[in-house]
Short mmCIF file of C-alpha atoms in Angstrom, two decimals:
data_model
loop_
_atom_site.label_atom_id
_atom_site.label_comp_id
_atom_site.label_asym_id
_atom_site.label_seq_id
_atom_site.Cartn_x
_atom_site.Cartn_y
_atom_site.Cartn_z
CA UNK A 13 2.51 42.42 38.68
CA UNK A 14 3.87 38.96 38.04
CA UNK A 15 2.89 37.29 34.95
CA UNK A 16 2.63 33.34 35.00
CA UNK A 17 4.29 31.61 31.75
CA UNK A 18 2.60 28.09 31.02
CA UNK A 19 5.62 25.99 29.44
CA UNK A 20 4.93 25.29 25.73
CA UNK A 21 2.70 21.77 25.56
CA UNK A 22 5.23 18.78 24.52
CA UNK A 23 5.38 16.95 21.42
CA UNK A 24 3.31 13.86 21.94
CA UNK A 25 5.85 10.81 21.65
CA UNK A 26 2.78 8.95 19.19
CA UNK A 27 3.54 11.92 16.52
CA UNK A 28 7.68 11.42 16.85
CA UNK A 29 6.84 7.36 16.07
CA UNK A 30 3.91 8.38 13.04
CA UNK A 31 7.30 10.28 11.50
CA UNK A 32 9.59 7.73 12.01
CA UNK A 33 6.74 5.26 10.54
CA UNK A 34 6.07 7.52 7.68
CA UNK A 35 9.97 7.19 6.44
CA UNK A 36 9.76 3.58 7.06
CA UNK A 37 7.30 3.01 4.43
CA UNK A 38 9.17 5.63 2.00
CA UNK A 39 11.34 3.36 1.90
CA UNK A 40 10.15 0.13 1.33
CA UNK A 41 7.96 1.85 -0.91
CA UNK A 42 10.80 2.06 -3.44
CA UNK A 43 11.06 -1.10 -5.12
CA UNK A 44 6.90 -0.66 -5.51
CA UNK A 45 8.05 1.70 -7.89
CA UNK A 46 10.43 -0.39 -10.38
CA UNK A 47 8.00 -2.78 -11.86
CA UNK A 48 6.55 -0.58 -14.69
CA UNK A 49 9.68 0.91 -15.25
CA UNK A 50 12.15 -1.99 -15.70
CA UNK A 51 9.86 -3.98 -17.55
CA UNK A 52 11.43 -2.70 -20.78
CA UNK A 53 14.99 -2.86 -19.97
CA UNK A 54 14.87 -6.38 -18.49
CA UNK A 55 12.92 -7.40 -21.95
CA UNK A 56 15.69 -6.00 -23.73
CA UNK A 57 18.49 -7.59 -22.30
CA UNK A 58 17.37 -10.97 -21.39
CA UNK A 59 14.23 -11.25 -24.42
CA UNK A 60 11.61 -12.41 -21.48
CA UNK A 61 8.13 -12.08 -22.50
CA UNK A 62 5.77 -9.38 -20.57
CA UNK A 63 3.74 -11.90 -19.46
CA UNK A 64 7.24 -13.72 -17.77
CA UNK A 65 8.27 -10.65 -16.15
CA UNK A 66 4.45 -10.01 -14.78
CA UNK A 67 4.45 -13.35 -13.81
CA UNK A 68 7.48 -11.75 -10.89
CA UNK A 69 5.22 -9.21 -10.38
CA UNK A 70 2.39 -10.96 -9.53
CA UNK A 71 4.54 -13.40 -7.15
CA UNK A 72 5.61 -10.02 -5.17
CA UNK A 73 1.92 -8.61 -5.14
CA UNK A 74 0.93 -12.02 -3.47
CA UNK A 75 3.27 -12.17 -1.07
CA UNK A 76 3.24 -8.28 -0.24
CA UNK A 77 -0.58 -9.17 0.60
CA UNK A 78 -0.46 -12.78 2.45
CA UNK A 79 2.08 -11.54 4.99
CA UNK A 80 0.85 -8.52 5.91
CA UNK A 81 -1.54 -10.19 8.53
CA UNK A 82 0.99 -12.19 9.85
CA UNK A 83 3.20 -9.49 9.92
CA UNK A 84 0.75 -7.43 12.03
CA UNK A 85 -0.21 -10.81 14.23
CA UNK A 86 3.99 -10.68 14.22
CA UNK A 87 4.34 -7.36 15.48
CA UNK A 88 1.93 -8.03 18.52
CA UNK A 89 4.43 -10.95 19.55
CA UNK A 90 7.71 -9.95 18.73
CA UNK A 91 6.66 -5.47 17.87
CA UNK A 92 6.57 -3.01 15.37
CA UNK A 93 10.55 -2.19 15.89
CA UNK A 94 11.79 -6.05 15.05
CA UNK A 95 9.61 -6.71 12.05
CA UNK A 96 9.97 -3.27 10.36
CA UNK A 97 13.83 -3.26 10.54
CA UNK A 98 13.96 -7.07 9.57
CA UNK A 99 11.47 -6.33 6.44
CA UNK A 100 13.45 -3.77 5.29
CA UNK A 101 16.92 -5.65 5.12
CA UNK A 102 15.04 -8.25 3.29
CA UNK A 103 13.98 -5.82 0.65
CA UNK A 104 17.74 -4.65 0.40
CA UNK A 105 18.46 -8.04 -0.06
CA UNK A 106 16.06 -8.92 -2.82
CA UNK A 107 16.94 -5.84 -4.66
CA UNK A 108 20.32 -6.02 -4.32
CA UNK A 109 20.07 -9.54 -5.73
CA UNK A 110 18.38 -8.97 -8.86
CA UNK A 111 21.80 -7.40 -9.92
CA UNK A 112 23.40 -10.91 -10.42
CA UNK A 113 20.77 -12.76 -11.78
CA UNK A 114 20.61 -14.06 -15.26
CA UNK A 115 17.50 -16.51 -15.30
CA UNK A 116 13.87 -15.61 -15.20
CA UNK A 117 13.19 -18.14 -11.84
CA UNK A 118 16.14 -15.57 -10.36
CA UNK A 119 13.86 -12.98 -11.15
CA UNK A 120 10.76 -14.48 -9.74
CA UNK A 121 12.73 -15.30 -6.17
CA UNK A 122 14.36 -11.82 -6.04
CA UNK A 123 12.06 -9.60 -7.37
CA UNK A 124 9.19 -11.78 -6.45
CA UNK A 125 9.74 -13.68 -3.26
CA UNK A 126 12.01 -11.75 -0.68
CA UNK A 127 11.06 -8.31 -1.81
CA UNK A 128 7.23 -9.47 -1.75
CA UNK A 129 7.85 -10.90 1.59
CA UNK A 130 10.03 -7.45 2.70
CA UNK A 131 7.51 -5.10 1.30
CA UNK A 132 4.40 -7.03 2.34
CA UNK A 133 5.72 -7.03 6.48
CA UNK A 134 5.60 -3.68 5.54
CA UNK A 135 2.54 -3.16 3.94
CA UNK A 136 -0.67 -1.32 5.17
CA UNK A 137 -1.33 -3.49 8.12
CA UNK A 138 1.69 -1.85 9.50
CA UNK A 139 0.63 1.65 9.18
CA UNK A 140 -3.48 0.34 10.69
CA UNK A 141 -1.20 -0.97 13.26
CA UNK A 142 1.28 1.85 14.28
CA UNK A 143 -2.22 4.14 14.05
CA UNK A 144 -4.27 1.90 16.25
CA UNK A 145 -2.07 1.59 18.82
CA UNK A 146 -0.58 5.01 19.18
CA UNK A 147 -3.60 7.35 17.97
CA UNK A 148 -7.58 7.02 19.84
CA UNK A 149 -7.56 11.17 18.55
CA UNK A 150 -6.48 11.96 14.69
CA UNK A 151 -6.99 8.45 13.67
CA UNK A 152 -8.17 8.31 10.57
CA UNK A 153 -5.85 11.33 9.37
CA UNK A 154 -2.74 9.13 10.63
CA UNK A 155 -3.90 7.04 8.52
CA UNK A 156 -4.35 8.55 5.37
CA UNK A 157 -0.64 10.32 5.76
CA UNK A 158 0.96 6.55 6.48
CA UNK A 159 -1.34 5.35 3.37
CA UNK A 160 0.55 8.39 1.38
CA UNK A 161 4.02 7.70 2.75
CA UNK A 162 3.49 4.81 -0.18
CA UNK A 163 2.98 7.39 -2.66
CA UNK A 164 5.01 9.63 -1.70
CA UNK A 165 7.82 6.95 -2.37
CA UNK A 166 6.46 6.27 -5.59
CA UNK A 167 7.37 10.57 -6.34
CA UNK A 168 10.86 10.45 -4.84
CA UNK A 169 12.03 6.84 -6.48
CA UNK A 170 9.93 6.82 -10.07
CA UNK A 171 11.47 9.51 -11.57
CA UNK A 172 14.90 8.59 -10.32
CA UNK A 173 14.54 4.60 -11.06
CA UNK A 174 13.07 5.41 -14.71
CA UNK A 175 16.12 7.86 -15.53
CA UNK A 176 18.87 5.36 -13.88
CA UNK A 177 17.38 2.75 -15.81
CA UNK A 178 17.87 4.92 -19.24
CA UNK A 179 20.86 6.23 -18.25
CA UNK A 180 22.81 3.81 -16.42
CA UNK A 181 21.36 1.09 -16.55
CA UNK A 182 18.60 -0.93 -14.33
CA UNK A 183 21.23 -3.01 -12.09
CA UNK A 184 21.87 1.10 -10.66
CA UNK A 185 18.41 1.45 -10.00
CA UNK A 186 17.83 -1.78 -8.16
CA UNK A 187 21.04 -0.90 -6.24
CA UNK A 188 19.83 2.44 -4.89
CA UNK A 189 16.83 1.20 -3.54
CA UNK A 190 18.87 -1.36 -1.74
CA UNK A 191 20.81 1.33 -0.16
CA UNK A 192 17.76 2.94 0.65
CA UNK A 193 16.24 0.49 2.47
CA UNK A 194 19.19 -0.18 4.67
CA UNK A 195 19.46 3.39 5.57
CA UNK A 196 16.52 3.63 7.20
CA UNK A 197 16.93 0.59 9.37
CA UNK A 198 19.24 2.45 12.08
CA UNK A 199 15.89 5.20 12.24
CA UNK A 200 13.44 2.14 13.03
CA UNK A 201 15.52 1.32 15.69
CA UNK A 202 16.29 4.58 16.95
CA UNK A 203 13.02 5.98 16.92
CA UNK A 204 9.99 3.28 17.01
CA UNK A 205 8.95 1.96 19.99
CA UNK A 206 6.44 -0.64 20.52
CA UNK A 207 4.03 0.25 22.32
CA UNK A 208 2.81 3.71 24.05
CA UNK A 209 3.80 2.21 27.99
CA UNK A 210 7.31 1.69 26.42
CA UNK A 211 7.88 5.28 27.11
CA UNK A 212 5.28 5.37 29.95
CA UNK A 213 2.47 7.15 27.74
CA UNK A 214 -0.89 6.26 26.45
CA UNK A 215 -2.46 6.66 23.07
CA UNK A 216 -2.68 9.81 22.01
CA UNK A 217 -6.17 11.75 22.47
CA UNK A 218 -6.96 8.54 25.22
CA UNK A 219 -9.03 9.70 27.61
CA UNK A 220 -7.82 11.25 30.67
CA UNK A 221 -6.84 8.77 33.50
CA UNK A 222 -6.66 5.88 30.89
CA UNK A 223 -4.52 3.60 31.99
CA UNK A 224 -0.60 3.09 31.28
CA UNK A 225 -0.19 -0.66 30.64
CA UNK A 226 1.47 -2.78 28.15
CA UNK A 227 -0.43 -5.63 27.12
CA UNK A 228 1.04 -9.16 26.89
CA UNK A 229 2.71 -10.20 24.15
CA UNK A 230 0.73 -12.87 22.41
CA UNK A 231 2.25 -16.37 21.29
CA UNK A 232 1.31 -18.16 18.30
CA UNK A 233 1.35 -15.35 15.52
CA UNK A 234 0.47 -17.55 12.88
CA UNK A 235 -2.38 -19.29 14.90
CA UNK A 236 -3.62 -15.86 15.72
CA UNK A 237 -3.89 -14.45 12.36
CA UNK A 238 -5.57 -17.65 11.38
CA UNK A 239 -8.09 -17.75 14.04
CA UNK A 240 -9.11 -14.37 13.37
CA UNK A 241 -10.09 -14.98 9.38
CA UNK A 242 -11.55 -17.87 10.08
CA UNK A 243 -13.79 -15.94 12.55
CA UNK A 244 -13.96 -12.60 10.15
CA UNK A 245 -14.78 -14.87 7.39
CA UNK A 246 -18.37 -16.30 8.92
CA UNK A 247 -19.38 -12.64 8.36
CA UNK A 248 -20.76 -10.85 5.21
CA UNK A 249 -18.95 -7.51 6.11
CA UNK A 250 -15.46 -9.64 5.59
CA UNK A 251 -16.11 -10.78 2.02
CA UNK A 252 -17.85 -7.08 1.03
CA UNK A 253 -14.74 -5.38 2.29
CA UNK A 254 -12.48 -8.39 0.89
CA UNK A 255 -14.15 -8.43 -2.72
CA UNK A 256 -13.99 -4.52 -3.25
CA UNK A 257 -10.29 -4.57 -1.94
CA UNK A 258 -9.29 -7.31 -4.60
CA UNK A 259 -10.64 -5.13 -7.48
CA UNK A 260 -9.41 -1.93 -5.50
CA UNK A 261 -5.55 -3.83 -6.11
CA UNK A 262 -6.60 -5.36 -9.51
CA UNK A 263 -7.14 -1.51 -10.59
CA UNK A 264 -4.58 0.43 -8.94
CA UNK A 265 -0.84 -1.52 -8.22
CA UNK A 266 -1.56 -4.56 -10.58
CA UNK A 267 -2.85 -2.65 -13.67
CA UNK A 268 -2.09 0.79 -13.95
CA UNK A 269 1.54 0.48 -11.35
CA UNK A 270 2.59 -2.37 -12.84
CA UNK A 271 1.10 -1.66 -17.18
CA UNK A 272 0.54 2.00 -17.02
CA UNK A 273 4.69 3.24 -18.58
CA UNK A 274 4.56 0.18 -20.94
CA UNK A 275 1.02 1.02 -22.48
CA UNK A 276 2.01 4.74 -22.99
CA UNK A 277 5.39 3.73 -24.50
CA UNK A 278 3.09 1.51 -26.68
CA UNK A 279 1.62 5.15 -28.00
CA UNK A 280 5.03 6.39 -28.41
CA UNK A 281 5.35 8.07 -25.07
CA UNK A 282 8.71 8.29 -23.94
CA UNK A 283 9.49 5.81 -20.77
CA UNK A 284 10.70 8.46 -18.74
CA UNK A 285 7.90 10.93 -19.62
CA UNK A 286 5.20 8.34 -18.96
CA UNK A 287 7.17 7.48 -15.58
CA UNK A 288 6.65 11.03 -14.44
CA UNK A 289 3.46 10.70 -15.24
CA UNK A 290 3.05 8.00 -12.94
CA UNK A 291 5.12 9.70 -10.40
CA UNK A 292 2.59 12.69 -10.32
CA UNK A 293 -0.32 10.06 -9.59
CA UNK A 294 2.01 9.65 -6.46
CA UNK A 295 1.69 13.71 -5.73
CA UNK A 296 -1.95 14.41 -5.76
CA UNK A 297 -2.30 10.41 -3.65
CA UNK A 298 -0.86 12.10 -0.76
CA UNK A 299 -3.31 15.05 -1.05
CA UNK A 300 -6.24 12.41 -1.58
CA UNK A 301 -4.96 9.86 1.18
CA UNK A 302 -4.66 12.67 3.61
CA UNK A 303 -7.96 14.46 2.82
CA UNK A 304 -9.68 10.91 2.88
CA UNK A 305 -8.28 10.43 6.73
CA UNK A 306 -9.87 13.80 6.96
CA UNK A 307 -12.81 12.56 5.62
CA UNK A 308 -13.39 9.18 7.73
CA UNK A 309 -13.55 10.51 10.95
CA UNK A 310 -16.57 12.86 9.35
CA UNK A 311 -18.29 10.74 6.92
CA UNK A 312 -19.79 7.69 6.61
CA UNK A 313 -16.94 4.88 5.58
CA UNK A 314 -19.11 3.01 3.28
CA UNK A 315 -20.35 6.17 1.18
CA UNK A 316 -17.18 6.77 0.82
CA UNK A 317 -15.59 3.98 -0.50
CA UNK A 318 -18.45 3.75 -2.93
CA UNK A 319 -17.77 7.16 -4.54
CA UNK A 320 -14.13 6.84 -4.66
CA UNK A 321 -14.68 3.41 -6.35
CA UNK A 322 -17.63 4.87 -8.97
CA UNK A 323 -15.81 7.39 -9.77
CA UNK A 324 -12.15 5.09 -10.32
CA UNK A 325 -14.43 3.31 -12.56
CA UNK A 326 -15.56 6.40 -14.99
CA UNK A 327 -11.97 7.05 -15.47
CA UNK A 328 -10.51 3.93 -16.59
CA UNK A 329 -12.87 3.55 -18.89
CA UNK A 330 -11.93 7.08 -20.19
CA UNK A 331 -8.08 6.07 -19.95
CA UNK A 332 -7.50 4.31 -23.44
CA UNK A 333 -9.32 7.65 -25.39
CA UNK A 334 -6.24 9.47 -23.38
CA UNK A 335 -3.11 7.93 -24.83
CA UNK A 336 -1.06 9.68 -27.58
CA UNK A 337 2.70 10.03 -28.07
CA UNK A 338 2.63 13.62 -26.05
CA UNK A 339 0.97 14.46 -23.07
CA UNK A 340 -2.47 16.31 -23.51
CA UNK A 341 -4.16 17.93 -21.32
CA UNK A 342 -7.01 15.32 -20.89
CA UNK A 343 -4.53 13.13 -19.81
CA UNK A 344 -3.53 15.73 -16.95
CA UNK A 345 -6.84 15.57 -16.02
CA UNK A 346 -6.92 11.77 -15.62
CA UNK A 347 -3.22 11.86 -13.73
CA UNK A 348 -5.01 14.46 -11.15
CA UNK A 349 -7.87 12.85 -10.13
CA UNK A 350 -6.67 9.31 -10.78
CA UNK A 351 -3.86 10.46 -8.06
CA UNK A 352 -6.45 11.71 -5.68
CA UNK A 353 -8.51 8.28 -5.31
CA UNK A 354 -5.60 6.33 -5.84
CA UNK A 355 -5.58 5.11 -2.26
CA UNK A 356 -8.07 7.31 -0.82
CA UNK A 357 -9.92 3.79 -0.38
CA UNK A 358 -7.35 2.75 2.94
CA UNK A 359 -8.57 4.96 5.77
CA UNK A 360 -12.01 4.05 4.80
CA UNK A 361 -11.91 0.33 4.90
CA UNK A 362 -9.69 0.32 8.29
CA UNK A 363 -12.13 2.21 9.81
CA UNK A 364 -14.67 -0.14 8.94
CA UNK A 365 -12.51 -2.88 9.81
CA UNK A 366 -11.68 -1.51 13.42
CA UNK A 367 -15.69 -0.71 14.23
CA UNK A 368 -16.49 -4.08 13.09
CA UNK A 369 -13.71 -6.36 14.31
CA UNK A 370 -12.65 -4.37 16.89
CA UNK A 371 -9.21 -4.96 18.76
CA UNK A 372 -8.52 -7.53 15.81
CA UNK A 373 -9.49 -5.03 13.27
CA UNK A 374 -5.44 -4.37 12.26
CA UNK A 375 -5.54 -8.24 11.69
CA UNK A 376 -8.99 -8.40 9.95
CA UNK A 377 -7.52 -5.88 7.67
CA UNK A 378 -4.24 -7.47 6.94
CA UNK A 379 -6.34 -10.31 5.13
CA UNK A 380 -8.48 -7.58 3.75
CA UNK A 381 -5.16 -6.59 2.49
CA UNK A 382 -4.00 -9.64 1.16
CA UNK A 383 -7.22 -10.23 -1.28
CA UNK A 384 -6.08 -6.21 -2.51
CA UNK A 385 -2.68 -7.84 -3.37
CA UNK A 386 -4.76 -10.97 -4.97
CA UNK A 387 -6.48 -9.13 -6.92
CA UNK A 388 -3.41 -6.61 -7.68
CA UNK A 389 -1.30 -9.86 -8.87
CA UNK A 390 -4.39 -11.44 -11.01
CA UNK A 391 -4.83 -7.68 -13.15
CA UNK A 392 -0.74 -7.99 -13.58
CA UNK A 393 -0.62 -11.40 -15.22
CA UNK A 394 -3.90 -10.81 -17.28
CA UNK A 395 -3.16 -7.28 -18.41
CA UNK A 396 0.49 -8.33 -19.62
CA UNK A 397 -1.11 -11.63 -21.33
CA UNK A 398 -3.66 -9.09 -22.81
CA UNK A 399 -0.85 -6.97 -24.21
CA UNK A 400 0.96 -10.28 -25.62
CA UNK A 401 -2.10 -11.70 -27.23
CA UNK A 402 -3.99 -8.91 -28.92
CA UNK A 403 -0.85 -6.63 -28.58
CA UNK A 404 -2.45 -3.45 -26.56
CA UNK A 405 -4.30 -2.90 -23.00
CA UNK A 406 -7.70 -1.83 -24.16
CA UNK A 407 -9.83 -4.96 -23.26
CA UNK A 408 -7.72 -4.92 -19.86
CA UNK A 409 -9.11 -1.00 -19.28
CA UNK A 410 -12.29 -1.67 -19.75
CA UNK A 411 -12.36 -4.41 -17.87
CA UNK A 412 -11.14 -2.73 -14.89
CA UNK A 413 -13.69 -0.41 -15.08
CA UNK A 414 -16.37 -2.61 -14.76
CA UNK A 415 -14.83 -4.23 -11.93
CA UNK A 416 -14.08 -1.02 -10.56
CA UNK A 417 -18.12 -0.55 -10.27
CA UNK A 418 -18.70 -4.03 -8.65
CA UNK A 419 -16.91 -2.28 -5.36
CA UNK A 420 -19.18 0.20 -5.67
CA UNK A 421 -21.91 -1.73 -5.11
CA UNK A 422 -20.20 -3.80 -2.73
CA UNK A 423 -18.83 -1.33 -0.34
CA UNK A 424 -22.45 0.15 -0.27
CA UNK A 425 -23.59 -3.02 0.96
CA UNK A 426 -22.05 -3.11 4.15
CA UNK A 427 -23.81 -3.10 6.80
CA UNK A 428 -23.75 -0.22 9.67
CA UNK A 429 -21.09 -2.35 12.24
CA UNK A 430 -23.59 -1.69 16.10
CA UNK A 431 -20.64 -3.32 17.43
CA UNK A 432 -17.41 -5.27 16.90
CA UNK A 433 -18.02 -8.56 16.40
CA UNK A 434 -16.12 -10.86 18.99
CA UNK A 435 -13.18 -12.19 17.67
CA UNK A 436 -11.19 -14.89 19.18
CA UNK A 437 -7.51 -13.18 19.52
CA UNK A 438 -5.73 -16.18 21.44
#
């Protein structure tokens, strides 16, 4: 009796590029990690103010939001292999620039300008792109584990960047995640391709018989991305979406990323323990991201976003009860479940973008995006003029929780999408 062997299914190419994606942002997720830390040092050798170094801070969290819909409207005209590997030589540049510079406008064009630029081409409208062109199947979960490749950078550099800053010195630590960077340029261009018809595929989980065709690039990247906010931005699903993204930034990367090691050390924490403190929020994000991709492809998007927000809210206004010289075990608490939501918000509010935008929902949530980094560069500057003025972060805490429960209430108010709203994409 002959038995029949079935060969063992192939790897689908779109998992191979979600990899290759996933170290991409690793490593431009680096330098995302140095602002809390290097505050300090770069006080003590040069005697600039918080608020002067937040003021770099909240240059990069600008620009890390503005381009990332042109990048996407980029990467449909020129493709996700160009602008990745080009974004991430321009963050090697910027951080291996900040070793020669002596003046706090140096700062601001290094730290603030070509890294925000680098980082923001490859921000979150890359990984919405790379999973809405690849994935139709596993979506949202692709998703949530790009989201995490941020925080998953955050674990691998923090702890490392905080303890070369101590120990050698924070021109080592910009250096290393220069090197980083350019390392992972030759695996962009090895392993990303474009578009699924590159390697004559479709999506994967497309529907059997769908069609194997590239579409045309489209000129005018610029135009594009601006013809599609100006259409997004007649709606009232845009500005929910937009206004709980700003305070979804102004409470995450701009206030506890950028102020979170320099309001321990305030308590007497040491840098480096309050750092991997901050690098454990990066741990149990991947868990949340991952299990919140899980989630929106189950669950209502908008239900949600307004629990993860609620609940972000209760905790910062818990956070400046936590702080003492040691680490307690309430404050464990806060690092677990602050890590969980951290980004849990992303796979949410792209799937809301895609059902309501449709094809231009990567673009509609670049600018989405962009008002995250808005907000995220507004809590920077405020919370480090806070701690120069009245010499702590409480007011800036409570504040955020307060904001925090605005999204709530805005992400609840969006309305079911029927269906996309047609966007002009020429």
């Amino acid at each position: 009796m002959t038995v029949e062997t079935r060969p063992a299914p192939k790897l689908h190419r779109a998992w191979l590029i979600a990899g290759a994606a996933f170290v991409a942002l690793l490593a431009s997720a680096g330098f995302r990690s140095a602002p809390g830390v290097l505050i300090d040092p770069l006080h003590q050798e040069f005697g600039w103010s918080t608020a002067t170094i937040s003021s770099a801070v909240s240059v990069n969290l600008v620009l890390y939001g503005l381009f990332a819909p042109f990048a996407a409207a980029l990467m449909e005209r020129f493709g996700i292999r160009r602008v990745s590997a080009t974004a991430l030589f321009v963050i090697a540049l910027g951080a291996a620039g900040t070793v020669f510079m002596t003046a706090s406008w140096q700062l601001i064009l290094c730290w603030g300008v070509l890294i925000g630029a680098g980082t923001g081409s490859m921000a979150m409208s890359f990984a919405a792109t790379v999973a809405a062109r690849w994935f139709v199947r596993s979506r949202g979960v692709v998703t949530g584990v790009l989201t995490a490749a941020g925080a998953t950078g955050q674990l691998i550099f923090l702890p490392l960047i905080a303890n070369l800053a101590v120990g050698s010195g924070w021109r080592t630590a910009s250096l290393v995640i220069a090197i980083a960077a350019l390392a992972v340029v030759p695996v962009v261009l090895l392993l990303i391709r474009d578009h699924p018809a590159d390697v004559g595929t479709t999506a994967y989980g497309a529907p059997a018989g769908a069609e194997v065709a590239r579409p045309a690039p489209k000129s005018g990247s610029a135009r594009r991305a601006l013809s599609v906010l100006k259409t997004a931005a007649r709606t009232r699903t845009f500005w929910l979406l937009a206004v709980g993204f700003a305070i979804c930034g102004a409470t995450t990367n701009g206030l506890v990323g950028t102020h979170f090691v320099p309001a321990a050390h305030d308590h007497g924490m040491p840098q480096t323990t309050a750092a991997g403190l901050l690098a454990l929020v990066g741990v149990f994000d991947v868990v949340g991201t991952i299990f919140s991709g899980w989630l929106t492809d189950r669950v209502d998007p908008r239900i949600l976003l307004g629990i993860y927000y609620a609940l972000r809210g209760l905790s910062l206004a818990m956070l400046p009860q936590l702080f003492t010289d040691s680490v307690q075990p309430s404050m464990w608490a806060f690092i677990l479940f602050y890590g969980l939501d951290w980004v849990a918000t992303v796979p949410p509010t792209v799937a809301l973008c895609v059902r309501a935008f449709g094809e231009a929902g990567p673009i509609v949530f670049g600018w989405v995006f962009a008002c995250h980094q808005l907000g995220a560069a507004f809590a920077a500057s405020a919370a480090g003029l806070v701690r120069d003025q009245l010499g702590n972060y409480t007011l800036a805490w409570y504040s955020a929780a307060v904001l925090a429960i605005i999204a709530s209430v805005a992400s609840l108010a969006v309305k079911r999408a029927k269906k996309p709203v047609p966007v002009s994409v020429n």
